[in-house]
Short mmCIF file of C-alpha atoms and ligand atoms in Angstrom, two decimals:
data_model
loop_
_atom_site.label_atom_id
_atom_site.label_comp_id
_atom_site.label_asym_id
_atom_site.label_seq_id
_atom_site.Cartn_x
_atom_site.Cartn_y
_atom_site.Cartn_z
CA MET A 1 96.15 122.91 76.05
CA SER A 2 96.26 125.48 78.83
CA ARG A 3 96.68 129.01 77.61
CA ALA A 4 98.53 131.52 79.74
CA GLY A 5 96.39 134.34 81.02
CA GLU A 6 93.14 132.44 80.69
CA SER A 7 91.00 132.61 83.83
CA ILE A 8 90.28 129.58 85.98
CA ALA A 9 86.58 130.28 85.35
CA SER A 10 86.93 129.79 81.59
CA ARG A 11 89.28 126.82 81.99
CA TRP A 12 86.80 125.17 84.32
CA GLN A 13 84.00 125.74 81.82
CA SER A 14 85.86 123.97 79.03
CA VAL A 15 86.89 121.12 81.33
CA GLN A 16 83.25 120.64 82.36
CA ARG A 17 82.21 120.47 78.70
CA GLU A 18 84.86 117.82 78.00
CA ILE A 19 83.74 115.83 81.04
CA GLU A 20 80.11 115.88 79.85
CA ILE A 21 81.15 114.57 76.43
CA ALA A 22 83.33 111.82 77.96
CA LEU A 23 80.50 110.81 80.32
CA SER A 24 78.10 110.54 77.40
CA ARG A 25 80.45 108.01 75.77
CA ARG A 26 80.30 105.67 78.75
CA PRO A 27 78.11 102.57 78.76
CA LYS A 28 74.61 103.63 79.85
CA ASN A 29 74.61 101.40 82.93
CA TRP A 30 77.61 103.19 84.43
CA ASN A 31 76.26 105.90 86.63
CA HIS A 32 79.03 106.77 89.05
CA PRO A 33 79.95 110.44 88.95
CA VAL A 34 83.40 111.93 88.39
CA LYS A 35 85.10 113.99 91.02
CA VAL A 36 87.51 116.65 89.81
CA LEU A 37 90.60 116.98 91.97
CA ALA A 38 92.33 120.29 91.30
CA VAL A 39 96.04 119.55 91.59
CA SER A 40 97.44 122.61 93.31
CA LYS A 41 101.08 121.62 93.80
CA GLY A 42 103.29 124.48 92.72
CA GLN A 43 100.35 126.90 92.79
CA PRO A 44 100.08 129.80 95.23
CA VAL A 45 97.23 130.11 97.71
CA GLU A 46 95.78 132.94 95.59
CA THR A 47 95.18 130.45 92.77
CA ILE A 48 93.45 128.04 95.14
CA LEU A 49 91.22 130.89 96.32
CA GLU A 50 90.34 131.68 92.69
CA ALA A 51 89.42 128.03 92.18
CA VAL A 52 87.31 127.93 95.36
CA ALA A 53 85.43 130.95 94.05
CA GLN A 54 84.50 128.79 91.03
CA GLY A 55 83.13 126.08 93.28
CA LEU A 56 86.17 123.79 93.14
CA LEU A 57 86.57 122.33 96.61
CA CYS A 58 88.89 119.31 96.24
CA PHE A 59 92.62 119.90 96.03
CA GLY A 60 95.50 117.51 95.49
CA GLU A 61 99.01 118.14 96.77
CA ASN A 62 102.30 116.25 96.33
CA TYR A 63 104.53 117.64 99.05
CA VAL A 64 103.65 117.43 102.74
CA GLN A 65 105.18 120.69 103.85
CA GLU A 66 103.69 122.67 100.97
CA ALA A 67 100.26 121.11 101.55
CA LEU A 68 100.16 121.78 105.29
CA ALA A 69 101.30 125.38 104.84
CA LYS A 70 98.45 125.98 102.39
CA GLN A 71 95.89 124.27 104.60
CA GLU A 72 96.97 126.52 107.45
CA ARG A 73 96.70 129.70 105.39
CA LEU A 74 93.34 128.75 103.91
CA LEU A 75 91.96 128.15 107.37
CA HIS A 76 91.99 131.91 107.75
CA GLU A 77 91.50 133.10 104.20
CA VAL A 78 89.01 130.85 102.51
CA PRO A 79 85.59 132.47 102.00
CA VAL A 80 83.68 129.20 102.53
CA ASP A 81 83.34 126.87 105.48
CA VAL A 82 86.78 125.17 105.51
CA THR A 83 85.23 121.82 106.35
CA GLN A 84 83.83 121.86 102.80
CA LEU A 85 87.36 121.66 101.43
CA GLU A 86 88.77 118.25 100.69
CA TRP A 87 92.54 117.62 100.54
CA HIS A 88 94.05 114.61 98.84
CA PHE A 89 97.69 113.58 99.07
CA ILE A 90 98.94 112.35 95.67
CA GLY A 91 102.75 112.52 95.93
CA HIS A 92 105.39 110.07 97.05
CA LEU A 93 105.00 109.76 100.81
CA GLN A 94 108.28 109.45 102.67
CA ARG A 95 108.36 107.54 105.91
CA ASN A 96 109.69 110.45 107.92
CA LYS A 97 106.73 112.61 106.81
CA VAL A 98 104.01 110.15 107.79
CA SER A 99 103.39 111.56 111.27
CA ARG A 100 102.52 114.90 109.67
CA VAL A 101 99.83 113.59 107.32
CA ILE A 102 97.71 111.91 110.01
CA GLN A 103 94.20 113.41 110.01
CA ARG A 104 95.21 116.03 107.45
CA PHE A 105 94.01 114.41 104.24
CA HIS A 106 90.59 113.14 103.25
CA LEU A 107 92.27 110.62 100.95
CA ILE A 108 95.89 109.46 100.64
CA GLN A 109 96.10 108.28 97.03
CA SER A 110 99.70 107.10 96.96
CA ILE A 111 100.01 103.99 99.13
CA ASP A 112 102.68 102.02 97.30
CA ARG A 113 104.54 99.73 99.70
CA PRO A 114 104.04 97.58 102.80
CA SER A 115 106.44 99.62 104.95
CA LEU A 116 104.30 102.73 104.36
CA VAL A 117 101.21 100.96 105.65
CA VAL A 118 103.11 99.83 108.74
CA GLU A 119 104.36 103.34 109.42
CA LEU A 120 100.87 104.86 108.96
CA GLU A 121 99.47 102.37 111.44
CA ARG A 122 102.27 103.06 113.91
CA GLN A 123 101.73 106.81 113.72
CA MET A 124 97.94 106.52 113.95
CA ALA A 125 98.26 104.30 117.01
CA LYS A 126 100.62 106.84 118.54
CA ALA A 127 98.25 109.71 117.81
CA ASN A 128 95.79 107.85 120.03
CA LEU A 129 92.82 108.89 117.98
CA ASN A 130 89.62 109.43 119.82
CA LEU A 131 87.75 108.73 116.63
CA SER A 132 86.90 105.40 115.23
CA PRO A 133 90.41 104.15 114.47
CA LYS A 134 89.47 102.95 111.00
CA SER A 135 89.32 106.46 109.67
CA GLN A 136 92.02 107.09 107.06
CA ARG A 137 90.82 106.53 103.53
CA VAL A 138 93.52 105.47 101.08
CA LEU A 139 94.05 104.40 97.48
CA ILE A 140 96.80 102.07 96.36
CA GLU A 141 98.99 103.49 93.60
CA VAL A 142 99.79 100.94 90.89
CA ASN A 143 102.78 101.11 88.54
CA LEU A 144 101.44 99.61 85.32
CA SER A 145 104.37 100.37 83.04
CA GLY A 146 107.07 98.72 85.13
CA GLU A 147 109.26 101.79 84.71
CA PRO A 148 111.47 101.83 87.81
CA SER A 149 111.30 105.64 87.96
CA LYS A 150 107.52 105.53 88.48
CA ALA A 151 105.90 105.27 91.88
CA GLY A 152 103.46 102.51 92.67
CA VAL A 153 103.23 98.85 93.51
CA SER A 154 103.57 96.31 90.71
CA PRO A 155 100.39 94.50 89.61
CA GLN A 156 101.91 91.24 90.97
CA ASP A 157 102.32 92.72 94.46
CA LEU A 158 98.99 94.56 94.46
CA GLU A 159 96.88 91.85 96.03
CA SER A 160 99.09 91.35 99.08
CA LEU A 161 99.34 95.11 99.64
CA ALA A 162 95.55 95.38 99.33
CA GLN A 163 95.17 92.56 101.85
CA GLN A 164 97.43 94.41 104.26
CA VAL A 165 95.34 97.57 103.94
CA LYS A 166 92.06 95.62 104.28
CA ASP A 167 93.39 94.00 107.47
CA SER A 168 94.52 97.30 108.94
CA PRO A 169 92.62 98.55 111.98
CA TYR A 170 93.27 102.11 110.78
CA LEU A 171 92.98 102.29 107.02
CA ILE A 172 90.01 102.10 104.64
CA LEU A 173 90.76 100.87 101.12
CA ASP A 174 88.82 103.07 98.69
CA GLY A 175 90.34 101.93 95.40
CA LEU A 176 93.28 102.40 93.04
CA MET A 177 95.28 105.20 91.47
CA THR A 178 97.72 105.23 88.57
CA MET A 179 99.91 107.62 86.65
CA PRO A 180 100.74 106.16 83.21
CA PRO A 181 103.99 107.06 81.45
CA HIS A 182 103.91 110.27 79.46
CA GLN A 183 102.29 109.75 76.05
CA ASP A 184 102.20 111.82 72.89
CA SER A 185 98.52 111.09 72.50
CA ALA A 186 95.85 110.60 75.15
CA GLU A 187 94.64 107.53 73.29
CA ASN A 188 97.91 105.78 74.20
CA SER A 189 96.98 105.98 77.89
CA ARG A 190 93.78 104.00 77.32
CA PRO A 191 95.31 100.50 77.81
CA TYR A 192 96.68 101.59 81.19
CA PHE A 193 93.27 102.88 82.30
CA LYS A 194 91.54 99.69 81.15
CA ARG A 195 94.10 97.66 83.08
CA LEU A 196 93.58 99.65 86.29
CA ALA A 197 89.81 99.15 86.03
CA GLU A 198 90.38 95.41 85.56
CA LEU A 199 92.64 95.24 88.61
CA LYS A 200 89.99 97.00 90.69
CA SER A 201 87.37 94.47 89.56
CA LEU A 202 89.69 91.59 90.45
CA LEU A 203 90.19 92.98 93.96
CA GLU A 204 86.44 93.48 94.37
CA VAL A 205 85.83 89.83 93.54
CA LYS A 206 88.70 88.68 95.71
CA PHE A 207 87.61 90.72 98.75
CA HIS A 208 83.83 90.58 98.16
CA CYS A 209 83.53 94.33 98.40
CA SER A 210 83.02 97.30 96.18
CA LEU A 211 85.82 99.83 95.88
CA PRO A 212 84.42 103.25 95.07
CA HIS A 213 87.42 104.90 93.43
CA LEU A 214 89.54 104.70 90.31
CA SER A 215 91.79 107.76 90.29
CA MET A 216 93.20 108.12 86.78
CA GLY A 217 93.62 110.78 84.13
CA THR A 218 95.46 114.11 84.24
CA SER A 219 95.35 117.23 82.06
CA GLN A 220 96.47 115.36 78.95
CA ASP A 221 94.23 112.29 79.10
CA TYR A 222 91.34 112.79 81.55
CA ALA A 223 88.64 112.42 78.88
CA VAL A 224 89.93 108.95 77.95
CA ALA A 225 90.23 108.04 81.66
CA ILE A 226 86.57 108.99 82.21
CA GLU A 227 85.50 106.84 79.27
CA GLU A 228 87.33 103.94 80.94
CA GLY A 229 85.63 104.46 84.30
CA ALA A 230 87.63 107.03 86.28
CA SER A 231 85.81 108.28 89.38
CA ILE A 232 88.49 110.87 90.19
CA VAL A 233 90.48 112.85 87.62
CA ARG A 234 93.51 114.82 88.78
CA LEU A 235 93.77 118.09 86.90
CA GLY A 236 96.67 120.48 87.34
CA SER A 237 97.74 122.73 84.50
CA ILE A 238 94.61 122.48 82.34
CA LEU A 239 92.53 123.83 85.23
CA LEU A 240 94.85 126.05 87.28
CA GLY A 241 97.41 127.08 84.65
CA GLU A 242 101.16 126.58 84.57
CA ARG A 243 102.74 125.69 87.87
CA GLN A 244 104.90 128.33 89.51
CA GLY A 245 107.27 126.03 91.38
CA ARG A 246 107.35 124.64 94.88
CA GLN A 247 105.49 126.87 97.35
CA VAL A 248 107.26 126.99 100.76
C1 LIG B 1 101.13 116.78 89.09
C2 LIG B 1 100.24 115.63 89.12
C3 LIG B 1 99.00 115.65 88.45
C4 LIG B 1 98.52 116.81 87.60
O1 LIG B 1 99.21 116.88 86.41
P1 LIG B 1 98.73 117.89 85.22
O2 LIG B 1 99.43 117.37 84.03
O3 LIG B 1 99.15 119.24 85.61
O4 LIG B 1 97.25 117.75 85.12
C5 LIG B 1 98.19 114.54 88.61
N1 LIG B 1 98.56 113.47 89.32
C6 LIG B 1 99.74 113.41 89.96
C7 LIG B 1 100.08 112.19 90.75
C8 LIG B 1 100.62 114.48 89.88
O5 LIG B 1 101.80 114.40 90.50
#
């Protein structure tokens, strides 16, 4: 899949070819684009800079401390206007880290429980934002396999969590995210992606709104995810190479 020593430029070229093929397999009336999130957890800042040089501007991180340290360094080192960079939080968000993520991420993709919503609201109220308070975009992470080791809300509890986010004076519900169990073949992830798309449609009907994002598909199965309607694919190793371990 990802070959050691290959440059990010050539990796990005092959990923773009795969994305074009997957897009061409979609029903013709689907015209929403796909955003590529480069998952930079475990990658040094130098790798992020190499990716930025290739025009990749959206990065996903799993650990708060690692993410903030990189944001800080890139503020000074990135050769483009830093406001062009987009950071997404995709890891498990612990309650005691919530105060540190406020206003730091364009999208928090891993909202998975009511207590996390409450804590986000509490910290945003405390931060006394001068902006429009409804400013933090989020996705709800859904656990479709029922494996207890996986993050995410169960499909049964999704609607009430979505209602809580919709009612929040601080949060904007942008859609759903999922991470299916590891599969030997990408094709085996397809039922999970179909199910997430269905759940998004159900919420759209329920709340009379349109939710822009379905974040699904990683290095091993992003082409299948795109065929099933992904609007964000989260690509780590296939794009940036093998991870080098926790930075910071
Ligand atoms: C690490 C991670 C990814 C990227 O995984 P790859 O297999 O390297 O593409 C995507 N999504 C989440 C939630 C992750 O934690």
